[in-house]
Amino acid sequence: MQLRLNALAWASVCLFGLSSTQAQTAQAAPTVPTTPATAATPSVEPGAAATEGIPANGPTAPSAQTAQTAQTAQTAQTLGQVVVTATRGAKALEKIPGAVSVISRQEIEAQGLVSEDPSALLALQIPGYAPSRQKLSNFGEGLRGRNALLLLDGIPQTNPLRLGGREGYFADPMIVSRIEVVSGASAAQGMGATGGIINTITRRPTEPGTRQTVELKYGTQFHGDTANWKAGYMVEHKSDFDVVAYVGARTQDIGVDGAGRALATESLHQSADGFLKIGKDFGPQRVQLMLNRYHADGFDDRVDVPGNRATGQPTTSARGTLPYEAPRNEVRSASLEWTHSDLAQGAASVQLFKQNFSARYSGGVITTFQDASIAPVGTLVDQSEIKADKWGVRASWVRPDLWTPGLELTLGTDYLDDESQQRLTQTGRVWVPPMAYRSLAPFGQLEYEWGPFTVRGGLRDEHSRLRVDDYSTLAYYGSRAVQGGERSASKLVKNLGAVWRFGQSGWSSFVSYNEGFGSPDVGLILRAVNTAGRSVTTLVDLQPILTDNVEAGLAWRGAQGSVSASVYRSHSDLGSQLVVSNGIGSLQRVPITVRGFEISGEWRPTRDWQLTGSYALTRGRTASTAGGALDLDLGARSQGPDKLVLGALWRLAPGWQAHWTQSVYFSRDANVGKFSGKTSLEERFKGYTVSDVSVSWDSPWGQLGAGMENLFNRRYLTYYSQANYSGTNDDYYAGRGRSLTLSWRRSF
């Protein structure tokens, strides 16, 4: 293993892996003059960077400037990129002590030529992100072995009270300007970021006038029931006010694996998005409204055909009628924002937000749902639905040069109101009772910049309260009456870090300590009470999760390339692990430690070529009993395998670009010979390699593109399906075979 790590790390260094916009903040380089697109801006949106540094309408055609000029602009642009996710204020990427990266609009569009799976994009661009499941569910898609907090313009999309694994789909890629990612525990954006933060930032017009964009896509695998298409329309306007509006719809057939077998049904079939963002500046002030409604539906005309794990036969599907409603996701997000760039010599922002989430799951004759008082055991068909309604306020004020040049103060407070529940839709029964969660968290940060040094630290005072009324569990758990009540928690969460830039050499380093504040899956705990006389006020498992992350990084950036590497350790004394024993799932509060190494970078040997790559190694350990020794490996539900991603960009001619990527997921054996009760915890993953390729042309008739996913039609079983020790023959899923996507987009 050590030999493999050394070899891969050396190969990545030689390649100068991942793109410059992906570079972690360990890449801090000497400050250079920024381009107009990346100069410091007077106004900062609470959920997004005011300075995007990326044209809102997509990449500029190479024919508009020489490749050399584009390369120089890209380098300067990256050095001056401004992000807000990590610090709650506009901050140059290279001055943040931590692993912060940005997925640009160009990278989103390049991946969109191949696939619009949001998890596939993250797995490709973020070293520590687990492989995509290619399903509606994102169980097992962790960041550095833990859960990430998902945001849309700063609005929480994750549902920590009942983490159902359906939070990954909430926006069409067309409305996205960029994605800011903080790897490692963080409390900067509130509860739930024990593994990091993924903030999807929507588009905003950058050029005066009106622009309309039409996008069409068609895909096929050259088999029956494999066609997919998408149509989208966007209008952007900027004058004394600005507006972006978008409507789009997508349909995807079932598809086939590399052997031509139909895939299973737990995947997206249809989706639609309606988006509106409108804003107006009043001198140094700005008011902005954002509305987004996204829904995704599964298949209602196909049924799964169970596979066979013993023989390696994956689960497939066939035409049929479901005895329950099709799976469905619906997410509505809204925010009203106010910013002031010169309030008491600082920049202020206030955001009022609301989010409504619902996810309906597949059903059937499920053992947990059987109740003899309703129907004979073994005949009752039911399915569940999670609903979560959130609203809150996020406020911050950033004062630069406080008392002395280089000293910056950030003050703010966050409030969150979250009500979540899970019901059985066919019979109207309550599975998880309504949970009312309130959180108030004032915070403060100080930063001091002195020459090549930047030091930053702060505190966040978390106060939370959970209230649950009296309820009864399902018959499967004994129809136990549980007394309601309230649970409160308070915690002072800390962070401290420093960046050191080594003169004009291009070298820099960072060290950081960050704490993240999270909640266990409260709904999973409440629904599984199976003993009499229990009360919400005495359930120990409801205590919050505090995760600390210690990290150090080293980086270099030069004229033709860059490389960054970091090593980290993440630990929680009272973590949260789902354990399946004798077929019954329960939550254990046990210590968890994750250690890892990541390296990424880029090399531009000529003006027309760009080579990229990244490697991530993750090692997670947990305990089999509360307070016990770390005697178990983290399972596939939490941790992904070691991963190597290589890529190349070739500018064939003016207006032409070709992309190639290869993702290598290494084999992993975990908990060999270990048991929980009579259930084996053993996980075995054989690994696989997939390659994608795409080409685009900025023609006089619009941008034309063609992308091929799984270029060599590799037959493989996805990581979570292979490794999940509690998996059955029903969820033994194969990966998608070779897929061709043709696209056309034109702006006018």
mmCIF file with all atom_site columns, N, CA and C in Angstrom, residues 547-598:
data_model
loop_
_atom_site.group_PDB
_atom_site.id
_atom_site.type_symbol
_atom_site.label_atom_id
_atom_site.label_alt_id
_atom_site.label_comp_id
_atom_site.label_asym_id
_atom_site.label_entity_id
_atom_site.label_seq_id
_atom_site.pdbx_PDB_ins_code
_atom_site.Cartn_x
_atom_site.Cartn_y
_atom_site.Cartn_z
_atom_site.occupancy
_atom_site.B_iso_or_equiv
_atom_site.pdbx_formal_charge
_atom_site.auth_seq_id
_atom_site.auth_comp_id
_atom_site.auth_asym_id
_atom_site.auth_atom_id
_atom_site.pdbx_PDB_model_num
ATOM 1   N N  . THR A 1 547 ? -16.897 17.605 15.329  1.00 0.00 ? 547 THR A N  1
ATOM 2   C CA . THR A 1 547 ? -15.789 17.045 14.556  1.00 0.00 ? 547 THR A CA 1
ATOM 3   C C  . THR A 1 547 ? -14.677 18.072 14.448  1.00 0.00 ? 547 THR A C  1
ATOM 4   N N  . ASP A 1 548 ? -13.438 17.654 14.746  1.00 0.00 ? 548 ASP A N  1
ATOM 5   C CA . ASP A 1 548 ? -12.302 18.555 14.563  1.00 0.00 ? 548 ASP A CA 1
ATOM 6   C C  . ASP A 1 548 ? -11.447 18.067 13.409  1.00 0.00 ? 548 ASP A C  1
ATOM 7   N N  . ASN A 1 549 ? -10.928 19.012 12.640  1.00 0.00 ? 549 ASN A N  1
ATOM 8   C CA . ASN A 1 549 ? -10.129 18.709 11.456  1.00 0.00 ? 549 ASN A CA 1
ATOM 9   C C  . ASN A 1 549 ? -8.813  19.473 11.530  1.00 0.00 ? 549 ASN A C  1
ATOM 10  N N  . VAL A 1 550 ? -7.702  18.752 11.547  1.00 0.00 ? 550 VAL A N  1
ATOM 11  C CA . VAL A 1 550 ? -6.368  19.342 11.546  1.00 0.00 ? 550 VAL A CA 1
ATOM 12  C C  . VAL A 1 550 ? -5.734  19.056 10.195  1.00 0.00 ? 550 VAL A C  1
ATOM 13  N N  . GLU A 1 551 ? -5.178  20.089 9.563   1.00 0.00 ? 551 GLU A N  1
ATOM 14  C CA . GLU A 1 551 ? -4.684  19.915 8.202   1.00 0.00 ? 551 GLU A CA 1
ATOM 15  C C  . GLU A 1 551 ? -3.461  20.782 7.952   1.00 0.00 ? 551 GLU A C  1
ATOM 16  N N  . ALA A 1 552 ? -2.564  20.285 7.112   1.00 0.00 ? 552 ALA A N  1
ATOM 17  C CA . ALA A 1 552 ? -1.391  21.041 6.680   1.00 0.00 ? 552 ALA A CA 1
ATOM 18  C C  . ALA A 1 552 ? -1.196  20.816 5.194   1.00 0.00 ? 552 ALA A C  1
ATOM 19  N N  . GLY A 1 553 ? -0.791  21.875 4.485   1.00 0.00 ? 553 GLY A N  1
ATOM 20  C CA . GLY A 1 553 ? -0.632  21.765 3.047   1.00 0.00 ? 553 GLY A CA 1
ATOM 21  C C  . GLY A 1 553 ? 0.577   22.520 2.541   1.00 0.00 ? 553 GLY A C  1
ATOM 22  N N  . LEU A 1 554 ? 1.075   22.093 1.395   1.00 0.00 ? 554 LEU A N  1
ATOM 23  C CA . LEU A 1 554 ? 2.225   22.712 0.740   1.00 0.00 ? 554 LEU A CA 1
ATOM 24  C C  . LEU A 1 554 ? 1.921   22.799 -0.745  1.00 0.00 ? 554 LEU A C  1
ATOM 25  N N  . ALA A 1 555 ? 2.340   23.912 -1.375  1.00 0.00 ? 555 ALA A N  1
ATOM 26  C CA . ALA A 1 555 ? 1.989   24.093 -2.778  1.00 0.00 ? 555 ALA A CA 1
ATOM 27  C C  . ALA A 1 555 ? 3.040   24.914 -3.507  1.00 0.00 ? 555 ALA A C  1
ATOM 28  N N  . TRP A 1 556 ? 2.984   24.760 -4.831  1.00 0.00 ? 556 TRP A N  1
ATOM 29  C CA . TRP A 1 556 ? 3.823   25.572 -5.717  1.00 0.00 ? 556 TRP A CA 1
ATOM 30  C C  . TRP A 1 556 ? 3.014   25.941 -6.946  1.00 0.00 ? 556 TRP A C  1
ATOM 31  N N  . ARG A 1 557 ? 3.212   27.173 -7.405  1.00 0.00 ? 557 ARG A N  1
ATOM 32  C CA . ARG A 1 557 ? 2.565   27.613 -8.632  1.00 0.00 ? 557 ARG A CA 1
ATOM 33  C C  . ARG A 1 557 ? 3.573   28.362 -9.478  1.00 0.00 ? 557 ARG A C  1
ATOM 34  N N  . GLY A 1 558 ? 3.658   27.985 -10.753 1.00 0.00 ? 558 GLY A N  1
ATOM 35  C CA . GLY A 1 558 ? 4.553   28.640 -11.690 1.00 0.00 ? 558 GLY A CA 1
ATOM 36  C C  . GLY A 1 558 ? 3.823   29.055 -12.941 1.00 0.00 ? 558 GLY A C  1
ATOM 37  N N  . ALA A 1 559 ? 4.595   29.508 -13.933 1.00 0.00 ? 559 ALA A N  1
ATOM 38  C CA . ALA A 1 559 ? 3.993   30.027 -15.153 1.00 0.00 ? 559 ALA A CA 1
ATOM 39  C C  . ALA A 1 559 ? 3.298   28.945 -15.959 1.00 0.00 ? 559 ALA A C  1
ATOM 40  N N  . GLN A 1 560 ? 3.779   27.705 -15.883 1.00 0.00 ? 560 GLN A N  1
ATOM 41  C CA . GLN A 1 560 ? 3.216   26.640 -16.711 1.00 0.00 ? 560 GLN A CA 1
ATOM 42  C C  . GLN A 1 560 ? 2.497   25.557 -15.926 1.00 0.00 ? 560 GLN A C  1
ATOM 43  N N  . GLY A 1 561 ? 2.409   25.700 -14.628 1.00 0.00 ? 561 GLY A N  1
ATOM 44  C CA . GLY A 1 561 ? 1.741   24.652 -13.876 1.00 0.00 ? 561 GLY A CA 1
ATOM 45  C C  . GLY A 1 561 ? 1.633   24.968 -12.411 1.00 0.00 ? 561 GLY A C  1
ATOM 46  N N  . SER A 1 562 ? 1.048   24.051 -11.671 1.00 0.00 ? 562 SER A N  1
ATOM 47  C CA . SER A 1 562 ? 0.876   24.204 -10.230 1.00 0.00 ? 562 SER A CA 1
ATOM 48  C C  . SER A 1 562 ? 0.692   22.828 -9.622  1.00 0.00 ? 562 SER A C  1
ATOM 49  N N  . VAL A 1 563 ? 1.016   22.719 -8.353  1.00 0.00 ? 563 VAL A N  1
ATOM 50  C CA . VAL A 1 563 ? 0.812   21.474 -7.633  1.00 0.00 ? 563 VAL A CA 1
ATOM 51  C C  . VAL A 1 563 ? 0.527   21.809 -6.178  1.00 0.00 ? 563 VAL A C  1
ATOM 52  N N  . SER A 1 564 ? -0.371  21.081 -5.556  1.00 0.00 ? 564 SER A N  1
ATOM 53  C CA . SER A 1 564 ? -0.677  21.282 -4.141  1.00 0.00 ? 564 SER A CA 1
ATOM 54  C C  . SER A 1 564 ? -0.930  19.934 -3.495  1.00 0.00 ? 564 SER A C  1
ATOM 55  N N  . ALA A 1 565 ? -0.542  19.820 -2.247  1.00 0.00 ? 565 ALA A N  1
ATOM 56  C CA . ALA A 1 565 ? -0.731  18.579 -1.503  1.00 0.00 ? 565 ALA A CA 1
ATOM 57  C C  . ALA A 1 565 ? -1.086  18.924 -0.069  1.00 0.00 ? 565 ALA A C  1
ATOM 58  N N  . SER A 1 566 ? -1.900  18.095 0.542   1.00 0.00 ? 566 SER A N  1
ATOM 59  C CA . SER A 1 566 ? -2.262  18.314 1.943   1.00 0.00 ? 566 SER A CA 1
ATOM 60  C C  . SER A 1 566 ? -2.487  16.981 2.632   1.00 0.00 ? 566 SER A C  1
ATOM 61  N N  . VAL A 1 567 ? -2.273  16.983 3.933   1.00 0.00 ? 567 VAL A N  1
ATOM 62  C CA . VAL A 1 567 ? -2.519  15.822 4.772   1.00 0.00 ? 567 VAL A CA 1
ATOM 63  C C  . VAL A 1 567 ? -3.421  16.274 5.910   1.00 0.00 ? 567 VAL A C  1
ATOM 64  N N  . TYR A 1 568 ? -4.381  15.439 6.317   1.00 0.00 ? 568 TYR A N  1
ATOM 65  C CA . TYR A 1 568 ? -5.349  15.863 7.317   1.00 0.00 ? 568 TYR A CA 1
ATOM 66  C C  . TYR A 1 568 ? -5.704  14.724 8.255   1.00 0.00 ? 568 TYR A C  1
ATOM 67  N N  . ARG A 1 569 ? -6.261  15.115 9.398   1.00 0.00 ? 569 ARG A N  1
ATOM 68  C CA . ARG A 1 569 ? -6.818  14.171 10.370  1.00 0.00 ? 569 ARG A CA 1
ATOM 69  C C  . ARG A 1 569 ? -8.117  14.758 10.890  1.00 0.00 ? 569 ARG A C  1
ATOM 70  N N  . SER A 1 570 ? -9.186  13.985 10.790  1.00 0.00 ? 570 SER A N  1
ATOM 71  C CA . SER A 1 570 ? -10.510 14.404 11.249  1.00 0.00 ? 570 SER A CA 1
ATOM 72  C C  . SER A 1 570 ? -10.976 13.437 12.330  1.00 0.00 ? 570 SER A C  1
ATOM 73  N N  . HIS A 1 571 ? -11.466 13.967 13.457  1.00 0.00 ? 571 HIS A N  1
ATOM 74  C CA . HIS A 1 571 ? -11.838 13.098 14.575  1.00 0.00 ? 571 HIS A CA 1
ATOM 75  C C  . HIS A 1 571 ? -13.105 13.609 15.255  1.00 0.00 ? 571 HIS A C  1
ATOM 76  N N  . SER A 1 572 ? -13.946 12.661 15.674  1.00 0.00 ? 572 SER A N  1
ATOM 77  C CA . SER A 1 572 ? -15.121 12.971 16.498  1.00 0.00 ? 572 SER A CA 1
ATOM 78  C C  . SER A 1 572 ? -15.241 11.898 17.570  1.00 0.00 ? 572 SER A C  1
ATOM 79  N N  . ASP A 1 573 ? -15.367 12.327 18.824  1.00 0.00 ? 573 ASP A N  1
ATOM 80  C CA . ASP A 1 573 ? -15.505 11.370 19.928  1.00 0.00 ? 573 ASP A CA 1
ATOM 81  C C  . ASP A 1 573 ? -16.855 10.676 19.908  1.00 0.00 ? 573 ASP A C  1
ATOM 82  N N  . LEU A 1 574 ? -17.878 11.409 19.437  1.00 0.00 ? 574 LEU A N  1
ATOM 83  C CA . LEU A 1 574 ? -19.238 10.874 19.436  1.00 0.00 ? 574 LEU A CA 1
ATOM 84  C C  . LEU A 1 574 ? -19.793 10.993 18.021  1.00 0.00 ? 574 LEU A C  1
ATOM 85  N N  . GLY A 1 575 ? -19.276 10.146 17.138  1.00 0.00 ? 575 GLY A N  1
ATOM 86  C CA . GLY A 1 575 ? -19.717 10.173 15.759  1.00 0.00 ? 575 GLY A CA 1
ATOM 87  C C  . GLY A 1 575 ? -21.045 9.468  15.575  1.00 0.00 ? 575 GLY A C  1
ATOM 88  N N  . SER A 1 576 ? -21.433 9.265  14.324  1.00 0.00 ? 576 SER A N  1
ATOM 89  C CA . SER A 1 576 ? -22.725 8.653  14.007  1.00 0.00 ? 576 SER A CA 1
ATOM 90  C C  . SER A 1 576 ? -22.523 7.636  12.899  1.00 0.00 ? 576 SER A C  1
ATOM 91  N N  . GLN A 1 577 ? -22.790 6.358  13.203  1.00 0.00 ? 577 GLN A N  1
ATOM 92  C CA . GLN A 1 577 ? -22.613 5.289  12.231  1.00 0.00 ? 577 GLN A CA 1
ATOM 93  C C  . GLN A 1 577 ? -23.861 4.421  12.153  1.00 0.00 ? 577 GLN A C  1
ATOM 94  N N  . LEU A 1 578 ? -24.315 4.168  10.921  1.00 0.00 ? 578 LEU A N  1
ATOM 95  C CA . LEU A 1 578 ? -25.428 3.250  10.720  1.00 0.00 ? 578 LEU A CA 1
ATOM 96  C C  . LEU A 1 578 ? -24.892 1.826  10.732  1.00 0.00 ? 578 LEU A C  1
ATOM 97  N N  . VAL A 1 579 ? -25.462 0.986  11.593  1.00 0.00 ? 579 VAL A N  1
ATOM 98  C CA . VAL A 1 579 ? -25.038 -0.404 11.713  1.00 0.00 ? 579 VAL A CA 1
ATOM 99  C C  . VAL A 1 579 ? -26.233 -1.298 11.435  1.00 0.00 ? 579 VAL A C  1
ATOM 100 N N  . VAL A 1 580 ? -26.043 -2.307 10.588  1.00 0.00 ? 580 VAL A N  1
ATOM 101 C CA . VAL A 1 580 ? -27.096 -3.268 10.279  1.00 0.00 ? 580 VAL A CA 1
ATOM 102 C C  . VAL A 1 580 ? -26.737 -4.590 10.926  1.00 0.00 ? 580 VAL A C  1
ATOM 103 N N  . SER A 1 581 ? -27.582 -5.054 11.846  1.00 0.00 ? 581 SER A N  1
ATOM 104 C CA . SER A 1 581 ? -27.354 -6.315 12.538  1.00 0.00 ? 581 SER A CA 1
ATOM 105 C C  . SER A 1 581 ? -28.594 -7.182 12.397  1.00 0.00 ? 581 SER A C  1
ATOM 106 N N  . ASN A 1 582 ? -28.424 -8.375 11.851  1.00 0.00 ? 582 ASN A N  1
ATOM 107 C CA . ASN A 1 582 ? -29.534 -9.309 11.639  1.00 0.00 ? 582 ASN A CA 1
ATOM 108 C C  . ASN A 1 582 ? -30.653 -8.674 10.817  1.00 0.00 ? 582 ASN A C  1
ATOM 109 N N  . GLY A 1 583 ? -30.257 -7.833 9.880   1.00 0.00 ? 583 GLY A N  1
ATOM 110 C CA . GLY A 1 583 ? -31.222 -7.236 8.967   1.00 0.00 ? 583 GLY A CA 1
ATOM 111 C C  . GLY A 1 583 ? -31.902 -5.987 9.483   1.00 0.00 ? 583 GLY A C  1
ATOM 112 N N  . ILE A 1 584 ? -31.570 -5.531 10.702  1.00 0.00 ? 584 ILE A N  1
ATOM 113 C CA . ILE A 1 584 ? -32.218 -4.360 11.285  1.00 0.00 ? 584 ILE A CA 1
ATOM 114 C C  . ILE A 1 584 ? -31.206 -3.230 11.398  1.00 0.00 ? 584 ILE A C  1
ATOM 115 N N  . GLY A 1 585 ? -31.547 -2.056 10.881  1.00 0.00 ? 585 GLY A N  1
ATOM 116 C CA . GLY A 1 585 ? -30.644 -0.918 10.926  1.00 0.00 ? 585 GLY A CA 1
ATOM 117 C C  . GLY A 1 585 ? -30.817 -0.108 12.195  1.00 0.00 ? 585 GLY A C  1
ATOM 118 N N  . SER A 1 586 ? -29.697 0.332  12.754  1.00 0.00 ? 586 SER A N  1
ATOM 119 C CA . SER A 1 586 ? -29.726 1.191  13.936  1.00 0.00 ? 586 SER A CA 1
ATOM 120 C C  . SER A 1 586 ? -28.536 2.131  13.876  1.00 0.00 ? 586 SER A C  1
ATOM 121 N N  . LEU A 1 587 ? -28.593 3.163  14.703  1.00 0.00 ? 587 LEU A N  1
ATOM 122 C CA . LEU A 1 587 ? -27.541 4.168  14.712  1.00 0.00 ? 587 LEU A CA 1
ATOM 123 C C  . LEU A 1 587 ? -26.703 4.003  15.963  1.00 0.00 ? 587 LEU A C  1
ATOM 124 N N  . GLN A 1 588 ? -25.396 3.939  15.789  1.00 0.00 ? 588 GLN A N  1
ATOM 125 C CA . GLN A 1 588 ? -24.493 3.845  16.926  1.00 0.00 ? 588 GLN A CA 1
ATOM 126 C C  . GLN A 1 588 ? -23.701 5.136  17.058  1.00 0.00 ? 588 GLN A C  1
ATOM 127 N N  . ARG A 1 589 ? -23.536 5.598  18.291  1.00 0.00 ? 589 ARG A N  1
ATOM 128 C CA . ARG A 1 589 ? -22.728 6.780  18.574  1.00 0.00 ? 589 ARG A CA 1
ATOM 129 C C  . ARG A 1 589 ? -21.356 6.301  19.019  1.00 0.00 ? 589 ARG A C  1
ATOM 130 N N  . VAL A 1 590 ? -20.418 6.331  18.120  1.00 0.00 ? 590 VAL A N  1
ATOM 131 C CA . VAL A 1 590 ? -19.088 5.777  18.347  1.00 0.00 ? 590 VAL A CA 1
ATOM 132 C C  . VAL A 1 590 ? -18.039 6.763  17.840  1.00 0.00 ? 590 VAL A C  1
ATOM 133 N N  . PRO A 1 591 ? -16.814 6.690  18.354  1.00 0.00 ? 591 PRO A N  1
ATOM 134 C CA . PRO A 1 591 ? -15.752 7.570  17.853  1.00 0.00 ? 591 PRO A CA 1
ATOM 135 C C  . PRO A 1 591 ? -15.391 7.238  16.411  1.00 0.00 ? 591 PRO A C  1
ATOM 136 N N  . ILE A 1 592 ? -15.007 8.266  15.661  1.00 0.00 ? 592 ILE A N  1
ATOM 137 C CA . ILE A 1 592 ? -14.612 8.111  14.259  1.00 0.00 ? 592 ILE A CA 1
ATOM 138 C C  . ILE A 1 592 ? -13.367 8.954  14.012  1.00 0.00 ? 592 ILE A C  1
ATOM 139 N N  . THR A 1 593 ? -12.384 8.370  13.366  1.00 0.00 ? 593 THR A N  1
ATOM 140 C CA . THR A 1 593 ? -11.183 9.095  12.955  1.00 0.00 ? 593 THR A CA 1
ATOM 141 C C  . THR A 1 593 ? -10.922 8.826  11.481  1.00 0.00 ? 593 THR A C  1
ATOM 142 N N  . VAL A 1 594 ? -10.696 9.896  10.730  1.00 0.00 ? 594 VAL A N  1
ATOM 143 C CA . VAL A 1 594 ? -10.385 9.777  9.304   1.00 0.00 ? 594 VAL A CA 1
ATOM 144 C C  . VAL A 1 594 ? -9.060  10.486 9.046   1.00 0.00 ? 594 VAL A C  1
ATOM 145 N N  . ARG A 1 595 ? -8.151  9.784  8.401   1.00 0.00 ? 595 ARG A N  1
ATOM 146 C CA . ARG A 1 595 ? -6.880  10.370 7.980   1.00 0.00 ? 595 ARG A CA 1
ATOM 147 C C  . ARG A 1 595 ? -6.791  10.287 6.467   1.00 0.00 ? 595 ARG A C  1
ATOM 148 N N  . GLY A 1 596 ? -6.152  11.285 5.872   1.00 0.00 ? 596 GLY A N  1
ATOM 149 C CA . GLY A 1 596 ? -6.071  11.252 4.422   1.00 0.00 ? 596 GLY A CA 1
ATOM 150 C C  . GLY A 1 596 ? -4.960  12.105 3.858   1.00 0.00 ? 596 GLY A C  1
ATOM 151 N N  . PHE A 1 597 ? -4.715  11.878 2.582   1.00 0.00 ? 597 PHE A N  1
ATOM 152 C CA . PHE A 1 597 ? -3.709  12.616 1.818   1.00 0.00 ? 597 PHE A CA 1
ATOM 153 C C  . PHE A 1 597 ? -4.299  12.936 0.456   1.00 0.00 ? 597 PHE A C  1
ATOM 154 N N  . GLU A 1 598 ? -4.114  14.178 -0.008  1.00 0.00 ? 598 GLU A N  1
ATOM 155 C CA . GLU A 1 598 ? -4.615  14.586 -1.317  1.00 0.00 ? 598 GLU A CA 1
ATOM 156 C C  . GLU A 1 598 ? -3.546  15.384 -2.047  1.00 0.00 ? 598 GLU A C  1
#
